[in-house]
Amino acid sequence: MRSSFTHRHAPWLFPAPAVALVAVIIVYPIAYTGWMSLHEWFASSLARPRFIGLGNYARILLGDPRFREAVVRTIYFTVLAVAAETVLGVAMALLFNREFWGRGLLRTLAILPMVATPTAIALVFVMMYHPTLGVANYLLTVVGLSGFRWTYSSQTALYAIAVVDVWQWTPLIMLIALAGLASLPREPYEAAHLDGASTWQAFWHITLPLLRPTIVVAILFRAIDALKTFDVIFVMTQGGPANATETINLLLFNQAFSYFNMGYASSMAVALFALVMGASLILIKARRTAAW
Amino acid sequence: MVRGSATRRWLGTAGFYALAVLFMLPTAFVFYWMLTLSLKPQVEATAFPPSFVRFTVTLAGYREVFTKYPFVLYTWNSLVVATGCTLLGLVVGLPAAYSIARWRQQRLAVVILVARIIPGIAYLIPWYIFFRSLRMVDTYGALILTHLIVGLPIIIWVMISFFEDVPADLADAALIDGCSHFGVFWRIALPLVKPGVVATAILSFVFSWNNFLFSVILAGRSTRTLPIAVYTMISYEEINWGTLAAAATLITLPVLLVALLAQRHIVTGLTFGAVKQ
């Protein structure tokens, strides 16, 4: 026996619990953050939030050099890390795109950094980066290079953290690119071979253009997450030394949970969201427009 | 001539494996280093030059983790939160994913996708204010609900791609036979996507287990999860590297093992179904 009411309305009864949950845990907080960004409010004081319109935005965009530096740093870190991951990941995918003994092992190994707890990984890198006792500097001296101060110096800290990101996420780009390579058609290669094209020409004129949409998807996912990097930076440097690794996320976290400056932090959260959204739209457009 | 080409092929293969090892060595080395550090006594963990293969094996680091810190409680907290988040996410997310796949509810799918893009910290500020006024900071409820912000979108999106593979004819035939929509979902679609449910559950569990941002603010003394525990160990200036490495190993080993069970679906989950393996 099926009741006709529930039967007719199944298409919205099925997702109803999820929609309700999403409304409560996702939509409501986002609206609240947007509304809060128009107020001045310290959660540590008893004073009520004061409506100041776009005051917070005027301040972060015009009057706060520290925020501007954080924006530049966030973008720089993302471009640096994602570029390195893309080049390395695609190179590895091209290398591993064949049958060989140990393929399964490779795949398993590639999965591990992506699922490992970031906090734990950050902790291991903290020990490896130690300027006098760390294994990183020891390995550098073995190959004849002088050591770095890694996360302990404001000059190298951002790069040292980018290395962790590259270590963790290059395998993702490799696996995505491998999936892309596996789905490429064979005919263009056969035709190119008949026309006497070299391996390099085939790569440049066939593989790369055909693979480009896949690579853009990979870059999209990486860029979204790299802009939002928090765990590793927070554990390793907390934004230091001398603010050298203070990205938007770190600055905003401190504004919200050290100074309890909730309105101001909310406006930064909206700005960060706009940045992530903007990057996503640019990449999605890049994937659609070009005649691939 | 024939011998020359055989030599060349052999060199090619050797070159390939040499490159493969070179590329994958850093990946393996960090895990190797974590594991060996955790087994070294303090003197050898901070010895310079460090020893790579020959060292005294001790479980002192692990013993210290459990005796100096309430690590059993932290592990229990992580388990409760990750399991709660995953179960609730499945109960709510599976019917939604089925519905989106079957009735092509694209707008709903887009909302879920946008939720994946929004920075977690934008949710955290209101949730902190909210839970503080409800006196719910440091409760499992607060952690499970916020972890769902990450878990639910993953569950729904990955499951959409699995439910889309269920033939529509099968569902239509069952409906004609008098089966209800819920019956089709429960008795026909769900058994067919069982491997997907397992993989999705594992993904959601791993994401919750690894979550740091929400827990660092919303977990307190009694609900502190493992990633937060490790973080506090560093801030206590814990200088015993063996202990730190033991803690890192204990946290990350369970997810590594669990993830291996779902390894074919990890990339699908991380790319929201955009890339299927």
XYZ file of C-alpha atoms in Angstrom:
569
model
C 0.000 0.000 0.000
C 1.472 3.343 -0.949
C -0.107 6.560 0.117
C -0.839 8.846 -2.791
C 0.283 12.006 -0.985
C 3.810 10.848 -0.245
C 3.986 9.229 -3.657
C 3.134 12.395 -5.532
C 5.421 14.541 -3.431
C 8.398 12.196 -3.303
C 10.632 14.523 -5.390
C 10.694 17.062 -2.619
C 10.149 14.776 0.375
C 13.366 12.878 -0.388
C 15.709 15.866 -0.253
C 13.674 17.710 2.415
C 15.790 16.648 5.429
C 19.003 17.528 3.584
C 17.578 20.865 2.463
C 16.531 21.664 6.024
C 19.960 20.715 7.337
C 21.765 22.679 4.629
C 19.574 25.696 5.387
C 20.501 25.523 9.069
C 24.191 24.639 8.906
C 25.198 26.324 5.629
C 22.804 28.989 4.326
C 21.910 30.589 7.650
C 25.530 31.038 8.832
C 26.548 32.510 5.488
C 23.702 35.034 5.605
C 24.655 35.802 9.207
C 28.291 36.402 8.248
C 27.176 38.740 5.460
C 24.931 40.656 7.875
C 27.562 40.705 10.607
C 30.098 42.167 8.157
C 27.998 45.352 8.146
C 28.391 45.758 11.908
C 31.005 46.675 14.404
C 30.961 44.179 17.237
C 33.423 42.749 19.699
C 32.174 39.412 21.005
C 34.233 39.997 24.139
C 32.284 43.105 25.150
C 28.721 43.447 26.373
C 27.892 46.171 23.852
C 25.466 45.193 21.135
C 26.516 45.078 17.458
C 26.474 48.546 15.891
C 25.387 48.897 12.259
C 28.082 50.692 10.253
C 27.074 49.844 6.692
C 30.052 49.229 4.470
C 32.487 50.651 7.014
C 34.333 47.381 7.514
C 34.802 46.947 3.785
C 36.122 50.487 3.422
C 38.594 49.695 6.180
C 39.885 46.378 4.799
C 40.145 47.725 1.261
C 41.576 51.180 1.969
C 42.796 51.496 5.512
C 44.385 48.182 6.450
C 47.799 47.553 4.862
C 48.063 44.273 6.789
C 44.978 42.926 5.023
C 46.294 44.034 1.631
C 49.576 42.266 2.336
C 47.648 39.163 3.368
C 45.691 39.213 0.090
C 48.882 39.473 -1.971
C 50.493 36.727 0.135
C 47.494 34.432 -0.237
C 47.476 34.804 -4.016
C 51.264 34.465 -4.230
C 51.221 31.302 -2.124
C 48.398 29.805 -4.183
C 49.959 30.574 -7.559
C 53.345 29.300 -6.422
C 52.088 26.060 -4.898
C 49.510 25.222 -7.563
C 51.925 26.002 -10.421
C 54.550 23.682 -8.944
C 51.940 20.978 -8.309
C 50.603 21.245 -11.849
C 53.984 21.022 -13.563
C 55.157 18.178 -11.337
C 51.821 16.363 -11.335
C 51.400 16.444 -15.113
C 55.030 15.416 -15.644
C 54.512 12.455 -13.311
C 51.266 11.501 -15.022
C 53.022 11.473 -18.426
C 55.755 9.301 -16.962
C 53.395 6.853 -15.286
C 50.884 6.636 -18.137
C 51.908 3.104 -19.160
C 51.721 -0.444 -17.956
C 54.435 -1.223 -15.458
C 55.140 -3.418 -12.504
C 54.163 -1.553 -9.310
C 51.355 0.568 -10.728
C 49.031 -0.378 -7.889
C 51.689 0.461 -5.332
C 52.204 3.854 -6.959
C 48.500 4.646 -6.804
C 48.303 3.619 -3.160
C 51.339 5.708 -2.293
C 49.873 8.710 -4.137
C 46.651 8.505 -2.103
C 48.383 8.635 1.275
C 49.476 12.319 1.500
C 46.009 13.510 0.455
C 44.196 11.694 3.241
C 46.823 11.997 5.975
C 45.799 14.306 8.818
C 47.210 17.757 7.861
C 47.966 18.576 11.488
C 50.094 15.465 11.858
C 51.899 16.108 8.586
C 52.584 19.701 9.610
C 54.032 18.414 12.859
C 56.399 16.043 11.053
C 57.548 18.873 8.781
C 58.133 21.109 11.809
C 60.627 18.536 13.048
C 62.159 17.957 9.617
C 62.598 21.711 9.103
C 64.433 22.282 12.386
C 67.456 24.424 11.393
C 70.052 22.547 13.466
C 68.554 19.107 14.150
C 66.227 18.634 11.184
C 66.719 16.017 8.516
C 65.933 18.527 5.718
C 69.091 20.533 6.300
C 71.108 17.361 6.790
C 70.004 16.080 3.377
C 70.896 19.444 1.830
C 74.417 19.310 3.252
C 74.810 15.759 1.959
C 74.308 16.985 -1.616
C 76.620 19.936 -0.982
C 74.082 22.713 -0.403
C 73.920 24.962 2.603
C 70.923 24.664 4.900
C 67.913 26.965 5.205
C 66.065 28.262 8.204
C 62.805 27.068 6.591
C 59.780 28.108 8.651
C 62.074 29.735 11.199
C 62.963 32.681 8.936
C 60.570 35.256 7.503
C 62.418 35.046 4.181
C 61.797 31.357 3.577
C 58.735 30.519 5.696
C 56.111 30.949 2.971
C 58.134 28.789 0.574
C 58.666 26.147 3.239
C 54.892 25.934 3.720
C 54.348 25.840 -0.043
C 56.655 22.803 -0.098
C 54.329 21.024 2.348
C 51.350 21.868 0.136
C 53.208 20.607 -2.940
C 54.160 17.420 -1.102
C 50.544 16.829 -0.098
C 48.707 17.683 -3.303
C 50.941 16.959 -6.308
C 49.647 13.357 -6.266
C 46.072 14.618 -6.704
C 46.989 16.466 -9.906
C 48.923 13.414 -11.054
C 45.947 11.102 -10.497
C 43.513 13.504 -12.192
C 45.886 13.875 -15.157
C 46.331 10.101 -15.322
C 42.550 9.673 -15.502
C 42.498 12.288 -18.266
C 45.282 10.574 -20.208
C 43.506 7.228 -19.971
C 40.431 8.687 -21.677
C 42.287 10.266 -24.641
C 41.390 8.911 -28.100
C 44.056 6.904 -29.963
C 43.302 8.030 -33.530
C 45.083 11.429 -33.495
C 48.295 9.716 -32.396
C 48.068 7.123 -35.147
C 47.463 9.860 -37.717
C 50.355 11.929 -36.351
C 52.611 8.882 -36.405
C 51.776 8.273 -40.067
C 52.542 11.918 -40.816
C 55.961 11.447 -39.236
C 55.416 13.620 -36.164
C 57.977 13.315 -33.376
C 57.049 12.296 -29.840
C 57.578 15.862 -28.714
C 55.335 17.239 -31.482
C 52.642 14.709 -30.622
C 52.821 15.773 -26.994
C 52.741 19.480 -27.753
C 50.046 19.436 -30.439
C 47.828 16.536 -29.364
C 48.275 15.477 -25.746
C 48.485 18.917 -24.173
C 45.464 20.467 -25.950
C 43.336 17.373 -25.300
C 44.432 17.196 -21.695
C 43.932 20.884 -21.009
C 40.313 20.691 -19.779
C 41.331 17.977 -17.309
C 44.281 20.035 -16.103
C 42.031 23.063 -15.646
C 39.689 21.012 -13.460
C 42.656 19.884 -11.396
C 43.926 23.460 -11.045
C 40.422 24.620 -10.111
C 40.115 22.215 -7.199
C 43.627 22.890 -6.017
C 43.323 26.679 -6.282
C 40.071 26.701 -4.293
C 41.683 24.765 -1.467
C 45.090 26.463 -1.592
C 43.454 29.892 -1.170
C 41.791 28.516 1.960
C 44.881 26.796 3.433
C 44.678 26.983 7.195
C 45.666 23.883 9.171
C 49.260 23.576 8.001
C 50.056 27.291 8.367
C 48.362 27.545 11.743
C 50.224 24.559 13.142
C 53.626 25.388 11.654
C 53.957 29.172 11.987
C 50.656 30.730 13.133
C 51.270 33.342 10.459
C 54.802 34.211 11.583
C 57.643 34.826 11.700
C 57.021 38.586 11.370
C 53.697 37.920 9.565
C 55.603 36.246 6.708
C 52.976 33.499 6.377
C 49.903 35.489 7.409
C 47.371 34.694 4.700
C 43.806 36.044 4.732
C 42.589 32.973 6.600
C 45.175 33.397 9.356
C 44.640 37.148 9.723
C 40.902 36.686 9.856
C 41.105 33.834 12.320
C 43.106 36.029 14.696
C 40.749 38.980 14.251
C 37.797 36.717 15.074
C 39.148 34.489 17.807
C 42.006 36.435 19.412
C 40.503 39.937 19.279
C 36.843 38.813 18.944
C 36.426 41.561 16.347
C 33.541 39.678 14.728
C 32.189 42.308 12.353
C 35.587 43.146 10.937
C 36.532 39.469 10.609
C 33.211 38.767 8.875
C 33.974 41.359 6.210
C 37.323 39.630 5.623
C 35.524 36.290 5.339
C 33.265 37.759 2.664
C 36.336 39.154 0.866
C 38.036 35.732 1.003
C 34.891 34.107 -0.356
C 34.827 36.670 -3.184
C 38.456 35.851 -3.971
C 37.815 32.087 -4.059
C 34.650 32.555 -6.083
C 36.426 34.904 -8.506
C 39.251 32.422 -9.033
C 36.728 29.621 -9.625
C 34.783 31.655 -12.189
C 37.950 32.641 -14.069
C 39.030 28.996 -14.251
C 35.582 27.746 -15.276
C 35.511 30.406 -17.994
C 39.014 29.437 -19.097
C 37.792 25.898 -19.493
C 34.735 26.853 -21.557
C 35.908 29.646 -23.888
C 39.064 28.366 -25.539
C 38.336 26.060 -28.447
C 39.515 22.818 -26.941
C 71.661 -4.993 -33.825
C 69.025 -7.007 -31.993
C 71.230 -7.050 -28.938
C 71.672 -3.282 -29.130
C 67.947 -2.635 -29.079
C 67.506 -5.044 -26.161
C 70.116 -3.137 -24.215
C 68.382 0.091 -25.042
C 65.051 -1.231 -23.855
C 66.647 -2.419 -20.659
C 68.205 1.000 -20.131
C 64.852 2.612 -20.846
C 63.149 0.477 -18.206
C 65.911 1.132 -15.693
C 65.657 4.853 -16.397
C 61.899 4.740 -15.940
C 62.141 3.038 -12.559
C 64.911 5.385 -11.478
C 62.671 8.370 -12.275
C 59.680 6.707 -10.632
C 61.634 6.183 -7.420
C 62.958 9.750 -7.568
C 59.422 11.161 -7.887
C 57.834 8.999 -5.230
C 60.702 9.058 -2.740
C 59.627 12.306 -1.004
C 56.107 10.931 -0.538
C 57.335 7.760 1.064
C 60.139 9.423 3.002
C 57.934 11.727 5.093
C 55.876 8.764 6.296
C 59.024 6.720 6.868
C 60.533 9.553 8.870
C 57.399 9.980 10.969
C 57.356 6.278 11.775
C 61.065 5.937 12.561
C 61.117 9.110 14.689
C 58.238 7.716 16.710
C 60.259 4.572 17.441
C 63.502 6.332 18.379
C 64.608 7.193 21.915
C 64.947 10.943 22.490
C 68.766 10.966 22.172
C 68.604 9.406 18.731
C 65.521 11.327 17.548
C 67.410 14.600 17.877
C 70.837 13.236 16.945
C 72.711 15.069 14.205
C 73.531 13.674 11.728
C 70.302 11.674 11.985
C 70.304 7.908 11.604
C 68.174 6.603 8.749
C 68.239 2.849 9.142
C 70.111 1.785 12.264
C 68.575 2.982 15.505
C 67.375 1.635 18.824
C 63.690 0.751 18.641
C 61.633 1.836 21.620
C 57.940 2.307 22.319
C 58.674 4.988 24.913
C 57.154 7.693 22.701
C 53.870 5.821 22.432
C 53.856 5.049 26.151
C 54.361 8.716 26.920
C 51.530 9.773 24.613
C 49.104 7.664 26.599
C 50.468 8.352 30.079
C 51.161 12.096 29.834
C 48.056 13.012 27.832
C 44.443 11.734 27.893
C 44.961 10.265 24.439
C 42.309 7.577 24.878
C 39.729 10.310 25.475
C 40.907 12.248 22.399
C 40.696 9.128 20.256
C 37.223 8.368 21.597
C 36.137 11.959 20.854
C 37.444 11.758 17.305
C 35.646 8.449 16.818
C 32.334 9.711 18.197
C 32.376 12.900 16.127
C 33.509 11.267 12.878
C 31.022 8.401 13.239
C 28.174 10.701 14.226
C 28.908 13.055 11.339
C 29.095 10.190 8.864
C 25.895 8.441 10.033
C 23.844 11.633 10.127
C 25.295 12.650 6.771
C 24.325 9.342 5.204
C 20.797 9.298 6.632
C 20.104 12.786 5.327
C 22.358 12.793 2.276
C 21.496 9.474 0.616
C 17.820 10.266 -0.112
C 18.836 13.736 -1.285
C 21.482 12.366 -3.654
C 18.996 9.806 -4.961
C 16.423 12.499 -5.556
C 18.896 14.833 -7.311
C 20.044 12.013 -9.581
C 16.566 10.637 -10.329
C 14.615 13.865 -10.749
C 17.520 15.962 -12.083
C 17.329 18.617 -9.368
C 20.279 20.623 -10.677
C 19.661 23.726 -8.620
C 19.966 21.753 -5.417
C 23.214 20.273 -6.687
C 24.615 23.743 -7.378
C 23.794 24.945 -3.851
C 25.704 21.975 -2.459
C 28.619 22.735 -4.788
C 28.801 26.357 -3.670
C 28.889 25.139 -0.069
C 32.089 23.291 -0.984
C 33.689 26.495 -2.322
C 32.860 28.798 0.604
C 35.768 29.113 3.055
C 35.104 27.155 6.248
C 35.953 30.148 8.390
C 32.894 32.001 7.019
C 30.760 29.363 8.746
C 32.814 29.315 11.877
C 32.195 32.881 13.032
C 28.380 32.558 13.186
C 28.569 29.039 14.565
C 30.867 30.177 17.325
C 28.551 33.060 18.281
C 25.557 30.758 18.049
C 26.960 27.858 20.064
C 28.386 30.199 22.658
C 24.989 31.735 23.353
C 23.426 28.261 23.493
C 26.271 27.086 25.756
C 26.977 24.330 23.269
C 30.705 24.953 22.821
C 32.562 21.806 23.893
C 29.724 19.418 23.025
C 29.659 16.565 20.528
C 26.563 18.119 18.954
C 28.400 21.300 17.984
C 31.268 19.334 16.455
C 29.078 16.882 14.558
C 26.903 19.639 13.096
C 29.862 21.729 11.937
C 31.744 18.741 10.545
C 28.639 18.039 8.472
C 29.316 21.305 6.620
C 32.219 19.467 5.027
C 30.830 15.937 5.131
C 27.302 16.400 3.787
C 28.294 18.049 0.465
C 30.826 15.289 -0.182
C 28.337 12.544 0.599
C 25.652 14.073 -1.604
C 27.907 14.840 -4.580
C 29.727 11.556 -4.686
C 26.484 9.627 -4.249
C 24.785 11.556 -7.071
C 27.312 10.084 -9.488
C 26.641 6.583 -8.132
C 22.845 6.898 -8.229
C 23.024 8.215 -11.799
C 24.422 4.834 -12.819
C 21.300 3.026 -11.582
C 19.150 2.257 -14.665
C 15.934 4.305 -14.622
C 14.015 1.383 -16.216
C 14.557 -0.666 -13.083
C 12.909 1.982 -10.921
C 10.049 2.503 -13.385
C 9.295 -1.217 -13.550
C 9.158 -1.423 -9.753
C 6.822 1.586 -9.611
C 4.436 -0.067 -12.072
C 4.446 -3.151 -9.854
C 3.135 -0.975 -7.041
C 6.354 -0.264 -5.215
C 6.543 3.136 -3.471
C 9.315 5.629 -4.255
C 10.816 4.888 -0.889
C 10.631 1.173 -1.671
C 12.495 1.742 -4.949
C 15.134 3.780 -3.131
C 15.500 1.355 -0.235
C 15.145 -2.038 -1.906
C 16.437 -1.431 -5.445
C 18.716 1.629 -5.726
C 20.503 1.421 -2.378
C 21.622 -2.228 -2.692
C 23.006 -1.414 -6.150
C 25.152 1.474 -4.905
C 26.384 -0.268 -1.753
C 30.085 0.008 -2.747
C 29.555 3.726 -3.289
C 27.972 4.111 0.141
C 30.936 2.386 1.768
C 33.425 4.585 -0.098
C 31.467 7.749 0.690
C 31.164 6.829 4.348
C 34.932 6.346 4.502
C 35.557 9.706 2.815
C 33.236 11.539 5.163
C 34.816 9.786 8.149
C 38.317 10.773 7.020
C 37.354 14.416 6.461
C 35.760 14.663 9.878
C 38.670 12.882 11.555
C 41.155 15.303 9.956
C 39.121 18.447 10.632
C 41.063 21.090 12.500
C 39.482 24.485 11.861
C 36.052 23.831 13.390
C 37.316 21.713 16.248
C 40.036 24.115 17.361
C 37.342 26.667 18.232
C 34.331 24.521 19.118
C 35.983 21.651 21.000
C 36.810 22.177 24.646
C 38.512 20.225 27.370
C 36.139 17.274 27.267
C 35.528 16.964 23.506
C 39.013 17.748 22.189
C 39.703 15.682 19.087
C 43.054 14.232 17.995
C 44.218 16.991 15.582
C 43.644 19.586 18.304
C 45.433 17.417 20.845
C 48.530 17.288 18.660
C 48.425 21.007 18.129
C 48.294 21.652 21.868
C 51.230 19.278 22.331
C 53.387 21.552 20.170
C 52.256 24.658 21.987
C 53.229 23.047 25.293
C 56.790 23.120 23.930
C 56.877 19.370 23.935
C 60.472 18.843 22.898
C 60.493 15.080 22.922
C 60.393 14.376 19.212
C 59.724 10.685 19.746
C 56.528 11.557 21.603
C 55.432 14.084 18.986
C 56.074 11.646 16.148
C 54.239 8.904 18.024
C 51.218 11.171 18.383
C 51.362 12.111 14.700
C 51.560 8.434 13.733
C 48.670 7.453 16.008
C 46.434 10.137 14.499
C 47.146 9.554 10.889
C 47.630 5.785 10.730
C 43.903 4.948 11.176
C 42.840 7.228 8.313
C 45.595 5.939 6.059
C 44.457 2.361 6.629
C 40.778 3.179 6.245
C 41.436 5.250 3.125
C 43.219 2.353 1.458
C 39.901 0.482 1.519
C 38.315 3.240 -0.549
C 41.361 4.226 -2.582
C 39.612 3.965 -5.924
C 37.059 6.532 -4.810
C 39.302 9.014 -2.997
C 40.013 11.112 -6.096
C 36.339 11.029 -7.076
C 35.500 12.337 -3.635
C 38.194 15.020 -3.590
C 37.103 16.337 -6.986
C 33.418 16.107 -6.149
C 32.783 13.493 -8.840
C 34.373 15.694 -11.543
C 36.993 13.014 -12.116
C 35.999 9.384 -12.041
C 38.665 6.761 -11.749
